[in-house]
PDB file of C-alpha atoms and ligand atoms in Angstrom:
ATOM      1  CA  UNK A   1     -62.519 -23.433   4.545  1.00 75.00           C
ATOM      2  CA  UNK A   2     -60.917 -21.987   1.316  1.00 90.00           C
ATOM      3  CA  UNK A   3     -58.393 -19.439   1.479  1.00 95.00           C
ATOM      4  CA  UNK A   4     -59.370 -15.856   1.977  1.00 98.00           C
ATOM      5  CA  UNK A   5     -58.124 -13.105  -0.405  1.00 98.00           C
ATOM      6  CA  UNK A   6     -59.138  -9.408  -0.701  1.00 98.00           C
ATOM      7  CA  UNK A   7     -58.392  -6.253  -2.561  1.00 98.00           C
ATOM      8  CA  UNK A   8     -58.162  -3.083  -0.374  1.00 98.00           C
ATOM      9  CA  UNK A   9     -58.545   0.379  -1.477  1.00 98.00           C
ATOM     10  CA  UNK A  10     -60.741   3.613  -1.418  1.00 98.00           C
ATOM     11  CA  UNK A  11     -62.884   3.627  -3.479  1.00 96.00           C
ATOM     12  CA  UNK A  12     -63.063  -0.052  -4.208  1.00 97.00           C
ATOM     13  CA  UNK A  13     -66.396  -0.677  -5.746  1.00 96.00           C
ATOM     14  CA  UNK A  14     -65.002  -0.508  -9.310  1.00 93.00           C
ATOM     15  CA  UNK A  15     -62.345  -3.104  -8.693  1.00 96.00           C
ATOM     16  CA  UNK A  16     -62.198  -6.031 -11.077  1.00 96.00           C
ATOM     17  CA  UNK A  17     -59.809  -8.096  -8.933  1.00 97.00           C
ATOM     18  CA  UNK A  18     -62.300 -10.521  -7.453  1.00 98.00           C
ATOM     19  CA  UNK A  19     -63.776 -11.570 -10.693  1.00 98.00           C
ATOM     20  CA  UNK A  20     -60.379 -12.084 -12.181  1.00 98.00           C
ATOM     21  CA  UNK A  21     -59.065 -14.098  -9.261  1.00 98.00           C
ATOM     22  CA  UNK A  22     -62.202 -16.240  -9.251  1.00 98.00           C
ATOM     23  CA  UNK A  23     -61.830 -16.868 -13.014  1.00 98.00           C
ATOM     24  CA  UNK A  24     -58.070 -17.817 -12.500  1.00 98.00           C
ATOM     25  CA  UNK A  25     -59.168 -20.120  -9.739  1.00 98.00           C
ATOM     26  CA  UNK A  26     -61.868 -21.821 -11.811  1.00 97.00           C
ATOM     27  CA  UNK A  27     -59.388 -22.445 -14.575  1.00 97.00           C
ATOM     28  CA  UNK A  28     -56.633 -23.854 -12.209  1.00 97.00           C
ATOM     29  CA  UNK A  29     -59.080 -26.016 -10.127  1.00 96.00           C
ATOM     30  CA  UNK A  30     -58.465 -24.025  -6.957  1.00 96.00           C
ATOM     31  CA  UNK A  31     -61.153 -22.926  -4.441  1.00 96.00           C
ATOM     32  CA  UNK A  32     -60.753 -19.468  -2.908  1.00 97.00           C
ATOM     33  CA  UNK A  33     -62.688 -16.546  -1.454  1.00 98.00           C
ATOM     34  CA  UNK A  34     -61.778 -13.160  -2.814  1.00 98.00           C
ATOM     35  CA  UNK A  35     -63.618  -9.949  -1.550  1.00 98.00           C
ATOM     36  CA  UNK A  36     -63.440  -6.231  -1.952  1.00 98.00           C
ATOM     37  CA  UNK A  37     -62.490  -4.305   1.215  1.00 98.00           C
ATOM     38  CA  UNK A  38     -63.022  -0.468   1.551  1.00 98.00           C
ATOM     39  CA  UNK A  39     -60.532   0.941   4.043  1.00 98.00           C
ATOM     40  CA  UNK A  40     -61.109   4.458   5.556  1.00 98.00           C
ATOM     41  CA  UNK A  41     -58.512   6.886   4.307  1.00 98.00           C
ATOM     42  CA  UNK A  42     -56.901   6.915   7.860  1.00 98.00           C
ATOM     43  CA  UNK A  43     -57.593   3.290   8.510  1.00 98.00           C
ATOM     44  CA  UNK A  44     -55.357   1.181   6.088  1.00 98.00           C
ATOM     45  CA  UNK A  45     -53.076  -0.210   8.583  1.00 98.00           C
ATOM     46  CA  UNK A  46     -55.751  -1.364  11.007  1.00 98.00           C
ATOM     47  CA  UNK A  47     -57.768  -3.042   8.077  1.00 98.00           C
ATOM     48  CA  UNK A  48     -54.584  -4.996   6.836  1.00 98.00           C
ATOM     49  CA  UNK A  49     -53.899  -6.153  10.446  1.00 97.00           C
ATOM     50  CA  UNK A  50     -57.489  -7.228  10.856  1.00 98.00           C
ATOM     51  CA  UNK A  51     -57.577  -9.153   7.594  1.00 98.00           C
ATOM     52  CA  UNK A  52     -54.389 -11.150   8.467  1.00 98.00           C
ATOM     53  CA  UNK A  53     -55.498 -11.569  12.202  1.00 97.00           C
ATOM     54  CA  UNK A  54     -58.751 -13.320  10.792  1.00 96.00           C
ATOM     55  CA  UNK A  55     -56.383 -15.826   8.851  1.00 95.00           C
ATOM     56  CA  UNK A  56     -56.547 -13.897   5.462  1.00 97.00           C
ATOM     57  CA  UNK A  57     -53.895 -15.432   2.930  1.00 97.00           C
ATOM     58  CA  UNK A  58     -53.262 -12.626   0.639  1.00 98.00           C
ATOM     59  CA  UNK A  59     -54.266  -8.994  -0.209  1.00 98.00           C
ATOM     60  CA  UNK A  60     -54.139  -6.839  -3.280  1.00 98.00           C
ATOM     61  CA  UNK A  61     -53.645  -3.160  -2.672  1.00 98.00           C
ATOM     62  CA  UNK A  62     -54.988  -0.447  -4.814  1.00 97.00           C
ATOM     63  CA  UNK A  63     -55.333   3.328  -4.986  1.00 94.00           C
ATOM     64  CA  UNK A  64     -54.553   5.280  -2.685  1.00 96.00           C
ATOM     65  CA  UNK A  65     -52.718   2.891  -0.456  1.00 98.00           C
ATOM     66  CA  UNK A  66     -49.857   1.320  -2.627  1.00 97.00           C
ATOM     67  CA  UNK A  67     -47.200   3.541  -0.851  1.00 97.00           C
ATOM     68  CA  UNK A  68     -48.458   3.118   2.441  1.00 98.00           C
ATOM     69  CA  UNK A  69     -48.440  -0.576   2.022  1.00 98.00           C
ATOM     70  CA  UNK A  70     -44.785  -0.436   0.959  1.00 98.00           C
ATOM     71  CA  UNK A  71     -43.968   1.323   4.383  1.00 98.00           C
ATOM     72  CA  UNK A  72     -45.835  -1.410   6.447  1.00 98.00           C
ATOM     73  CA  UNK A  73     -43.935  -4.399   5.047  1.00 98.00           C
ATOM     74  CA  UNK A  74     -40.927  -5.977   6.794  1.00 97.00           C
ATOM     75  CA  UNK A  75     -40.051  -8.074   3.781  1.00 98.00           C
ATOM     76  CA  UNK A  76     -39.892  -6.675   0.235  1.00 98.00           C
ATOM     77  CA  UNK A  77     -39.049  -7.835  -3.192  1.00 98.00           C
ATOM     78  CA  UNK A  78     -36.367  -6.088  -5.212  1.00 96.00           C
ATOM     79  CA  UNK A  79     -39.100  -4.834  -7.679  1.00 97.00           C
ATOM     80  CA  UNK A  80     -41.112  -3.428  -4.797  1.00 98.00           C
ATOM     81  CA  UNK A  81     -38.075  -1.740  -3.312  1.00 97.00           C
ATOM     82  CA  UNK A  82     -37.500  -0.045  -6.685  1.00 97.00           C
ATOM     83  CA  UNK A  83     -41.149   0.791  -7.117  1.00 96.00           C
ATOM     84  CA  UNK A  84     -41.525   2.022  -3.604  1.00 96.00           C
ATOM     85  CA  UNK A  85     -45.005   0.765  -3.754  1.00 96.00           C
ATOM     86  CA  UNK A  86     -46.635  -2.620  -2.912  1.00 98.00           C
ATOM     87  CA  UNK A  87     -49.695  -4.050  -4.613  1.00 98.00           C
ATOM     88  CA  UNK A  88     -49.497  -7.642  -3.275  1.00 98.00           C
ATOM     89  CA  UNK A  89     -49.326  -8.653   0.482  1.00 98.00           C
ATOM     90  CA  UNK A  90     -49.045 -11.779   2.422  1.00 98.00           C
ATOM     91  CA  UNK A  91     -48.166 -13.012   5.905  1.00 97.00           C
ATOM     92  CA  UNK A  92     -45.249 -15.506   6.342  1.00 95.00           C
ATOM     93  CA  UNK A  93     -43.612 -16.556   9.763  1.00 93.00           C
ATOM     94  CA  UNK A  94     -45.430 -13.466  11.305  1.00 94.00           C
ATOM     95  CA  UNK A  95     -43.823 -11.070   8.831  1.00 97.00           C
ATOM     96  CA  UNK A  96     -45.792  -8.994   6.350  1.00 98.00           C
ATOM     97  CA  UNK A  97     -44.452  -9.540   2.784  1.00 98.00           C
ATOM     98  CA  UNK A  98     -44.915  -7.006  -0.017  1.00 98.00           C
ATOM     99  CA  UNK A  99     -44.425  -7.309  -3.675  1.00 98.00           C
ATOM    100  CA  UNK A 100     -45.360  -5.192  -6.748  1.00 98.00           C
ATOM    101  CA  UNK A 101     -46.677  -7.152  -9.747  1.00 98.00           C
ATOM    102  CA  UNK A 102     -47.809  -4.149 -11.877  1.00 98.00           C
ATOM    103  CA  UNK A 103     -44.583  -3.960 -13.849  1.00 98.00           C
ATOM    104  CA  UNK A 104     -44.437  -7.638 -14.687  1.00 98.00           C
ATOM    105  CA  UNK A 105     -48.141  -7.344 -15.588  1.00 98.00           C
ATOM    106  CA  UNK A 106     -47.284  -4.762 -18.259  1.00 98.00           C
ATOM    107  CA  UNK A 107     -44.269  -6.860 -19.481  1.00 98.00           C
ATOM    108  CA  UNK A 108     -46.536  -9.821 -19.862  1.00 98.00           C
ATOM    109  CA  UNK A 109     -49.418  -7.864 -21.529  1.00 98.00           C
ATOM    110  CA  UNK A 110     -46.790  -6.655 -24.030  1.00 98.00           C
ATOM    111  CA  UNK A 111     -45.279  -9.946 -24.798  1.00 98.00           C
ATOM    112  CA  UNK A 112     -48.995 -11.474 -25.184  1.00 97.00           C
ATOM    113  CA  UNK A 113     -49.366  -8.847 -27.968  1.00 98.00           C
ATOM    114  CA  UNK A 114     -46.166 -10.185 -29.529  1.00 98.00           C
ATOM    115  CA  UNK A 115     -44.522  -6.752 -29.479  1.00 98.00           C
ATOM    116  CA  UNK A 116     -40.843  -7.216 -28.915  1.00 98.00           C
ATOM    117  CA  UNK A 117     -39.100  -5.936 -25.806  1.00 98.00           C
ATOM    118  CA  UNK A 118     -35.613  -7.370 -26.245  1.00 98.00           C
ATOM    119  CA  UNK A 119     -33.113  -4.587 -26.920  1.00 98.00           C
ATOM    120  CA  UNK A 120     -36.185  -2.341 -27.487  1.00 98.00           C
ATOM    121  CA  UNK A 121     -36.194   1.535 -27.293  1.00 98.00           C
ATOM    122  CA  UNK A 122     -39.183   2.820 -25.292  1.00 98.00           C
ATOM    123  CA  UNK A 123     -40.894   6.105 -24.588  1.00 98.00           C
ATOM    124  CA  UNK A 124     -42.805   6.322 -21.357  1.00 98.00           C
ATOM    125  CA  UNK A 125     -45.077   9.457 -21.040  1.00 98.00           C
ATOM    126  CA  UNK A 126     -45.637  10.286 -17.271  1.00 98.00           C
ATOM    127  CA  UNK A 127     -43.232  10.311 -14.371  1.00 98.00           C
ATOM    128  CA  UNK A 128     -45.429   9.367 -11.589  1.00 95.00           C
ATOM    129  CA  UNK A 129     -45.871   6.150  -9.519  1.00 94.00           C
ATOM    130  CA  UNK A 130     -47.111   4.265 -12.529  1.00 95.00           C
ATOM    131  CA  UNK A 131     -43.822   4.833 -14.346  1.00 97.00           C
ATOM    132  CA  UNK A 132     -41.724   4.348 -11.386  1.00 96.00           C
ATOM    133  CA  UNK A 133     -43.378   0.886 -10.954  1.00 95.00           C
ATOM    134  CA  UNK A 134     -42.599  -0.482 -14.554  1.00 97.00           C
ATOM    135  CA  UNK A 135     -38.964   0.661 -15.248  1.00 98.00           C
ATOM    136  CA  UNK A 136     -37.250  -2.293 -13.524  1.00 98.00           C
ATOM    137  CA  UNK A 137     -39.368  -5.295 -14.923  1.00 98.00           C
ATOM    138  CA  UNK A 138     -39.265  -3.543 -18.395  1.00 98.00           C
ATOM    139  CA  UNK A 139     -35.440  -3.572 -18.352  1.00 98.00           C
ATOM    140  CA  UNK A 140     -35.272  -7.106 -16.895  1.00 98.00           C
ATOM    141  CA  UNK A 141     -37.312  -8.160 -19.859  1.00 98.00           C
ATOM    142  CA  UNK A 142     -34.580  -6.758 -22.062  1.00 98.00           C
ATOM    143  CA  UNK A 143     -35.429  -3.065 -22.926  1.00 98.00           C
ATOM    144  CA  UNK A 144     -32.261  -1.175 -23.606  1.00 98.00           C
ATOM    145  CA  UNK A 145     -33.296   2.308 -23.715  1.00 98.00           C
ATOM    146  CA  UNK A 146     -36.158   4.265 -22.022  1.00 98.00           C
ATOM    147  CA  UNK A 147     -36.927   7.877 -22.438  1.00 98.00           C
ATOM    148  CA  UNK A 148     -39.159   9.200 -19.769  1.00 98.00           C
ATOM    149  CA  UNK A 149     -41.143  12.290 -20.892  1.00 98.00           C
ATOM    150  CA  UNK A 150     -43.246  14.561 -18.545  1.00 98.00           C
ATOM    151  CA  UNK A 151     -45.182  17.663 -18.575  1.00 97.00           C
ATOM    152  CA  UNK A 152     -43.172  18.673 -15.440  1.00 98.00           C
ATOM    153  CA  UNK A 153     -39.596  17.881 -16.763  1.00 98.00           C
ATOM    154  CA  UNK A 154     -37.928  18.025 -13.276  1.00 98.00           C
ATOM    155  CA  UNK A 155     -39.988  15.117 -12.232  1.00 98.00           C
ATOM    156  CA  UNK A 156     -38.794  13.020 -15.119  1.00 98.00           C
ATOM    157  CA  UNK A 157     -35.225  14.035 -14.364  1.00 98.00           C
ATOM    158  CA  UNK A 158     -35.475  13.048 -10.780  1.00 98.00           C
ATOM    159  CA  UNK A 159     -37.010   9.794 -11.604  1.00 98.00           C
ATOM    160  CA  UNK A 160     -34.124   9.003 -14.024  1.00 98.00           C
ATOM    161  CA  UNK A 161     -31.433  10.130 -11.417  1.00 98.00           C
ATOM    162  CA  UNK A 162     -33.207   7.896  -8.769  1.00 97.00           C
ATOM    163  CA  UNK A 163     -33.590   4.689 -10.956  1.00 97.00           C
ATOM    164  CA  UNK A 164     -30.451   4.661 -13.240  1.00 98.00           C
ATOM    165  CA  UNK A 165     -28.277   2.865 -10.732  1.00 97.00           C
ATOM    166  CA  UNK A 166     -31.013   0.118 -10.311  1.00 97.00           C
ATOM    167  CA  UNK A 167     -31.056  -0.680 -14.112  1.00 98.00           C
ATOM    168  CA  UNK A 168     -27.387  -0.150 -15.197  1.00 98.00           C
ATOM    169  CA  UNK A 169     -27.936  -2.346 -18.381  1.00 98.00           C
ATOM    170  CA  UNK A 170     -30.275   0.168 -19.808  1.00 98.00           C
ATOM    171  CA  UNK A 171     -29.832   4.005 -20.751  1.00 98.00           C
ATOM    172  CA  UNK A 172     -32.567   6.182 -19.076  1.00 98.00           C
ATOM    173  CA  UNK A 173     -33.118   9.806 -20.036  1.00 98.00           C
ATOM    174  CA  UNK A 174     -35.655  12.484 -19.441  1.00 98.00           C
ATOM    175  CA  UNK A 175     -37.378  15.144 -21.672  1.00 97.00           C
ATOM    176  CA  UNK A 176     -40.322  17.439 -21.555  1.00 97.00           C
ATOM    177  CA  UNK A 177     -43.457  16.851 -23.721  1.00 95.00           C
ATOM    178  CA  UNK A 178     -42.649  19.689 -25.921  1.00 92.00           C
ATOM    179  CA  UNK A 179     -39.191  18.306 -26.731  1.00 91.00           C
ATOM    180  CA  UNK A 180     -40.501  14.872 -27.678  1.00 95.00           C
ATOM    181  CA  UNK A 181     -38.844  13.565 -30.903  1.00 95.00           C
ATOM    182  CA  UNK A 182     -37.236  10.452 -32.253  1.00 96.00           C
ATOM    183  CA  UNK A 183     -38.158   7.003 -33.120  1.00 98.00           C
ATOM    184  CA  UNK A 184     -39.378   4.417 -30.651  1.00 98.00           C
ATOM    185  CA  UNK A 185     -40.392   0.804 -30.761  1.00 98.00           C
ATOM    186  CA  UNK A 186     -43.093   1.355 -28.216  1.00 98.00           C
ATOM    187  CA  UNK A 187     -44.597   4.336 -26.556  1.00 98.00           C
ATOM    188  CA  UNK A 188     -46.551   3.917 -23.222  1.00 98.00           C
ATOM    189  CA  UNK A 189     -48.832   6.444 -21.759  1.00 98.00           C
ATOM    190  CA  UNK A 190     -48.465   6.226 -18.054  1.00 97.00           C
ATOM    191  CA  UNK A 191     -49.863   9.602 -17.327  1.00 97.00           C
ATOM    192  CA  UNK A 192     -53.306   9.971 -15.558  1.00 93.00           C
ATOM    193  CA  UNK A 193     -54.446  12.292 -18.391  1.00 91.00           C
ATOM    194  CA  UNK A 194     -57.100   9.805 -19.786  1.00 83.00           C
ATOM    195  CA  UNK A 195     -58.333   9.118 -16.102  1.00 83.00           C
ATOM    196  CA  UNK A 196     -59.213  12.717 -15.884  1.00 87.00           C
ATOM    197  CA  UNK A 197     -60.402  13.187 -19.390  1.00 86.00           C
ATOM    198  CA  UNK A 198     -57.413  15.484 -20.351  1.00 88.00           C
ATOM    199  CA  UNK A 199     -55.975  15.512 -23.921  1.00 89.00           C
ATOM    200  CA  UNK A 200     -52.296  14.583 -24.462  1.00 94.00           C
ATOM    201  CA  UNK A 201     -50.800  16.071 -27.716  1.00 93.00           C
ATOM    202  CA  UNK A 202     -48.050  13.809 -29.452  1.00 95.00           C
ATOM    203  CA  UNK A 203     -45.718  16.085 -31.561  1.00 94.00           C
ATOM    204  CA  UNK A 204     -45.416  15.357 -35.283  1.00 91.00           C
ATOM    205  CA  UNK A 205     -41.581  14.885 -34.739  1.00 94.00           C
ATOM    206  CA  UNK A 206     -42.322  11.942 -32.561  1.00 97.00           C
ATOM    207  CA  UNK A 207     -42.453   8.523 -34.265  1.00 97.00           C
ATOM    208  CA  UNK A 208     -43.333   5.062 -32.877  1.00 98.00           C
ATOM    209  CA  UNK A 209     -44.326   1.588 -33.959  1.00 98.00           C
ATOM    210  CA  UNK A 210     -46.660   0.551 -31.139  1.00 98.00           C
ATOM    211  CA  UNK A 211     -48.520   2.423 -28.522  1.00 98.00           C
ATOM    212  CA  UNK A 212     -49.763   1.024 -25.101  1.00 98.00           C
ATOM    213  CA  UNK A 213     -52.284   2.902 -22.912  1.00 97.00           C
ATOM    214  CA  UNK A 214     -52.274   1.966 -19.300  1.00 97.00           C
ATOM    215  CA  UNK A 215     -55.759   3.160 -18.599  1.00 95.00           C
ATOM    216  CA  UNK A 216     -58.540   1.058 -19.818  1.00 93.00           C
ATOM    217  CA  UNK A 217     -62.351   1.643 -20.552  1.00 91.00           C
ATOM    218  CA  UNK A 218     -61.660   5.279 -21.021  1.00 91.00           C
ATOM    219  CA  UNK A 219     -61.578   7.718 -23.936  1.00 92.00           C
ATOM    220  CA  UNK A 220     -57.901   8.112 -24.724  1.00 95.00           C
ATOM    221  CA  UNK A 221     -56.696  11.084 -26.991  1.00 96.00           C
ATOM    222  CA  UNK A 222     -53.221   9.275 -26.895  1.00 97.00           C
ATOM    223  CA  UNK A 223     -54.740   6.086 -28.504  1.00 97.00           C
ATOM    224  CA  UNK A 224     -56.823   8.264 -30.897  1.00 97.00           C
ATOM    225  CA  UNK A 225     -53.535   9.795 -32.210  1.00 97.00           C
ATOM    226  CA  UNK A 226     -51.709   6.355 -32.340  1.00 98.00           C
ATOM    227  CA  UNK A 227     -54.677   4.831 -34.264  1.00 98.00           C
ATOM    228  CA  UNK A 228     -54.561   7.761 -36.759  1.00 97.00           C
ATOM    229  CA  UNK A 229     -50.942   6.777 -37.425  1.00 97.00           C
ATOM    230  CA  UNK A 230     -52.167   3.280 -38.005  1.00 97.00           C
ATOM    231  CA  UNK A 231     -49.676   1.554 -35.554  1.00 98.00           C
ATOM    232  CA  UNK A 232     -50.946  -1.303 -33.346  1.00 98.00           C
ATOM    233  CA  UNK A 233     -52.404  -0.143 -30.114  1.00 98.00           C
ATOM    234  CA  UNK A 234     -53.624  -1.573 -26.780  1.00 98.00           C
ATOM    235  CA  UNK A 235     -55.335  -0.232 -23.749  1.00 97.00           C
ATOM    236  CA  UNK A 236     -54.379  -1.418 -20.282  1.00 97.00           C
ATOM    237  CA  UNK A 237     -56.756  -4.336 -19.486  1.00 97.00           C
ATOM    238  CA  UNK A 238     -53.970  -6.832 -20.310  1.00 98.00           C
ATOM    239  CA  UNK A 239     -51.780  -5.049 -17.655  1.00 98.00           C
ATOM    240  CA  UNK A 240     -54.580  -5.263 -15.142  1.00 97.00           C
ATOM    241  CA  UNK A 241     -54.959  -9.040 -15.878  1.00 98.00           C
ATOM    242  CA  UNK A 242     -51.118  -9.468 -15.880  1.00 98.00           C
ATOM    243  CA  UNK A 243     -50.639  -7.876 -12.440  1.00 98.00           C
ATOM    244  CA  UNK A 244     -53.383 -10.264 -10.956  1.00 98.00           C
ATOM    245  CA  UNK A 245     -51.994 -13.301 -12.655  1.00 98.00           C
ATOM    246  CA  UNK A 246     -48.711 -12.522 -11.085  1.00 98.00           C
ATOM    247  CA  UNK A 247     -50.193 -11.954  -7.452  1.00 98.00           C
ATOM    248  CA  UNK A 248     -52.199 -15.146  -8.021  1.00 98.00           C
ATOM    249  CA  UNK A 249     -49.060 -16.940  -8.827  1.00 98.00           C
ATOM    250  CA  UNK A 250     -47.096 -15.523  -5.645  1.00 98.00           C
ATOM    251  CA  UNK A 251     -50.020 -16.759  -3.439  1.00 98.00           C
ATOM    252  CA  UNK A 252     -50.953 -20.090  -5.177  1.00 97.00           C
ATOM    253  CA  UNK A 253     -47.808 -21.266  -6.824  1.00 97.00           C
ATOM    254  CA  UNK A 254     -49.590 -21.781 -10.198  1.00 97.00           C
ATOM    255  CA  UNK A 255     -49.653 -19.367 -13.147  1.00 97.00           C
ATOM    256  CA  UNK A 256     -52.753 -18.983 -15.316  1.00 98.00           C
ATOM    257  CA  UNK A 257     -52.092 -18.123 -18.923  1.00 97.00           C
ATOM    258  CA  UNK A 258     -52.771 -14.491 -19.634  1.00 97.00           C
ATOM    259  CA  UNK A 259     -54.059 -15.155 -23.129  1.00 95.00           C
ATOM    260  CA  UNK A 260     -56.959 -17.047 -21.742  1.00 96.00           C
ATOM    261  CA  UNK A 261     -58.224 -13.921 -20.025  1.00 96.00           C
ATOM    262  CA  UNK A 262     -57.906 -11.109 -22.449  1.00 90.00           C
TER     263      UNK A 262
HETATM  264  P1  ATR B 301     -49.761   7.775 -10.847  1.00 65.12           P
HETATM  265  O1  ATR B 301     -49.383   7.182  -9.561  1.00 65.12           O
HETATM  266  O2  ATR B 301     -50.860   7.279 -11.540  1.00 65.12           O
HETATM  267  O3  ATR B 301     -48.489   7.811 -12.004  1.00 65.12           O
HETATM  268  P2  ATR B 301     -48.980  10.462 -10.267  1.00 65.12           P
HETATM  269  O4  ATR B 301     -48.073  10.221  -9.524  1.00 65.12           O
HETATM  270  O5  ATR B 301     -50.085  11.452  -9.855  1.00 65.12           O
HETATM  271  O6  ATR B 301     -49.964   9.302 -10.596  1.00 65.12           O
HETATM  272  O7  ATR B 301     -48.763  10.990 -11.740  1.00 65.12           O
HETATM  273  C1  ATR B 301     -49.430  11.343 -12.720  1.00 65.12           C
HETATM  274  C2  ATR B 301     -48.656  11.582 -13.991  1.00 65.12           C
HETATM  275  O8  ATR B 301     -49.512  11.899 -15.172  1.00 65.12           O
HETATM  276  C3  ATR B 301     -47.581  12.712 -13.945  1.00 65.12           C
HETATM  277  O9  ATR B 301     -46.573  12.404 -14.707  1.00 65.12           O
HETATM  278  C4  ATR B 301     -48.321  13.863 -14.462  1.00 65.12           C
HETATM  279  O10 ATR B 301     -47.547  14.906 -15.026  1.00 65.12           O
HETATM  280  P3  ATR B 301     -46.873  16.096 -13.992  1.00 65.12           P
HETATM  281  O11 ATR B 301     -45.821  15.432 -13.276  1.00 65.12           O
HETATM  282  O12 ATR B 301     -46.524  17.164 -14.935  1.00 65.12           O
HETATM  283  O13 ATR B 301     -48.124  16.403 -13.063  1.00 65.12           O
HETATM  284  C5  ATR B 301     -49.109  13.190 -15.641  1.00 65.12           C
HETATM  285  N1  ATR B 301     -50.250  13.933 -16.068  1.00 65.12           N
HETATM  286  C6  ATR B 301     -51.416  13.933 -15.425  1.00 65.12           C
HETATM  287  N2  ATR B 301     -52.334  14.781 -16.100  1.00 65.12           N
HETATM  288  C7  ATR B 301     -51.675  15.169 -17.229  1.00 65.12           C
HETATM  289  C8  ATR B 301     -51.934  15.900 -18.508  1.00 65.12           C
HETATM  290  N3  ATR B 301     -53.217  16.485 -18.614  1.00 65.12           N
HETATM  291  N4  ATR B 301     -51.054  16.161 -19.450  1.00 65.12           N
HETATM  292  C9  ATR B 301     -49.824  15.517 -19.267  1.00 65.12           C
HETATM  293  N5  ATR B 301     -49.523  14.810 -18.136  1.00 65.12           N
HETATM  294  C10 ATR B 301     -50.413  14.678 -17.267  1.00 65.12           C
END
């Protein structure tokens, strides 16, 4: 029987993980089975246990369970510990292992665009879980300075205070959306504004050379403003593919090429 994989979330119908993993498997000559698994909001742990009891090999975790998945694991990667969230699970010697591939997915998506991360200065807008998950991989990829800007300044300040020790080789700082100014190599929208259809206003004093929107398939006022400034832009489909490739690599030991799938 081929290996069994699943993506677990609530809702789950929209997930593109099964089609991505099947496409990777085809390309790499591997046979696998990958399904969507809807867990009740109060039934995540039972659903995970059931999946691995039935000899499941690996699971991806999506909204709203990534933080809960983190608390279930007995073995965690460094990047998952820093993210405090897990999107990739597997069982080894009876222990539940957790990793977080979202940040590496973003790094590889940006590198596939040929935007330079080495010694780069970045602005990340948003200070929620999406931002927390990408700081460490971005710094490991060579980013030297990150400003985290948030509507609620205190959340950005807390995130900087919490993460600075984990990335001593980079300089983190916080600011409010109104204070935003200066020149950045890349600005990343990690807010949920596009998901909820809200506008985000970028001040004139803010300058940047590239703009990355983590959301995809959504109207984005952030990307509209970046395009009006004629800088290269990207929406987040590459990040989605990148995190899936990294999970596929953890489970199967072979790594598909991102550029073949975007
Ligand atoms: P996620 O896990 O996706 O990061 P989250 O933890 O709820 O979700 O964080 C959402 C982020 O989007 C926050 O930084 C939020 O700003 P606040 O901390 O001020 O709430 C930001 N956000 C959501 N809607 C926004 C909007 N309309 N304008 C600006 N920022 C917004």
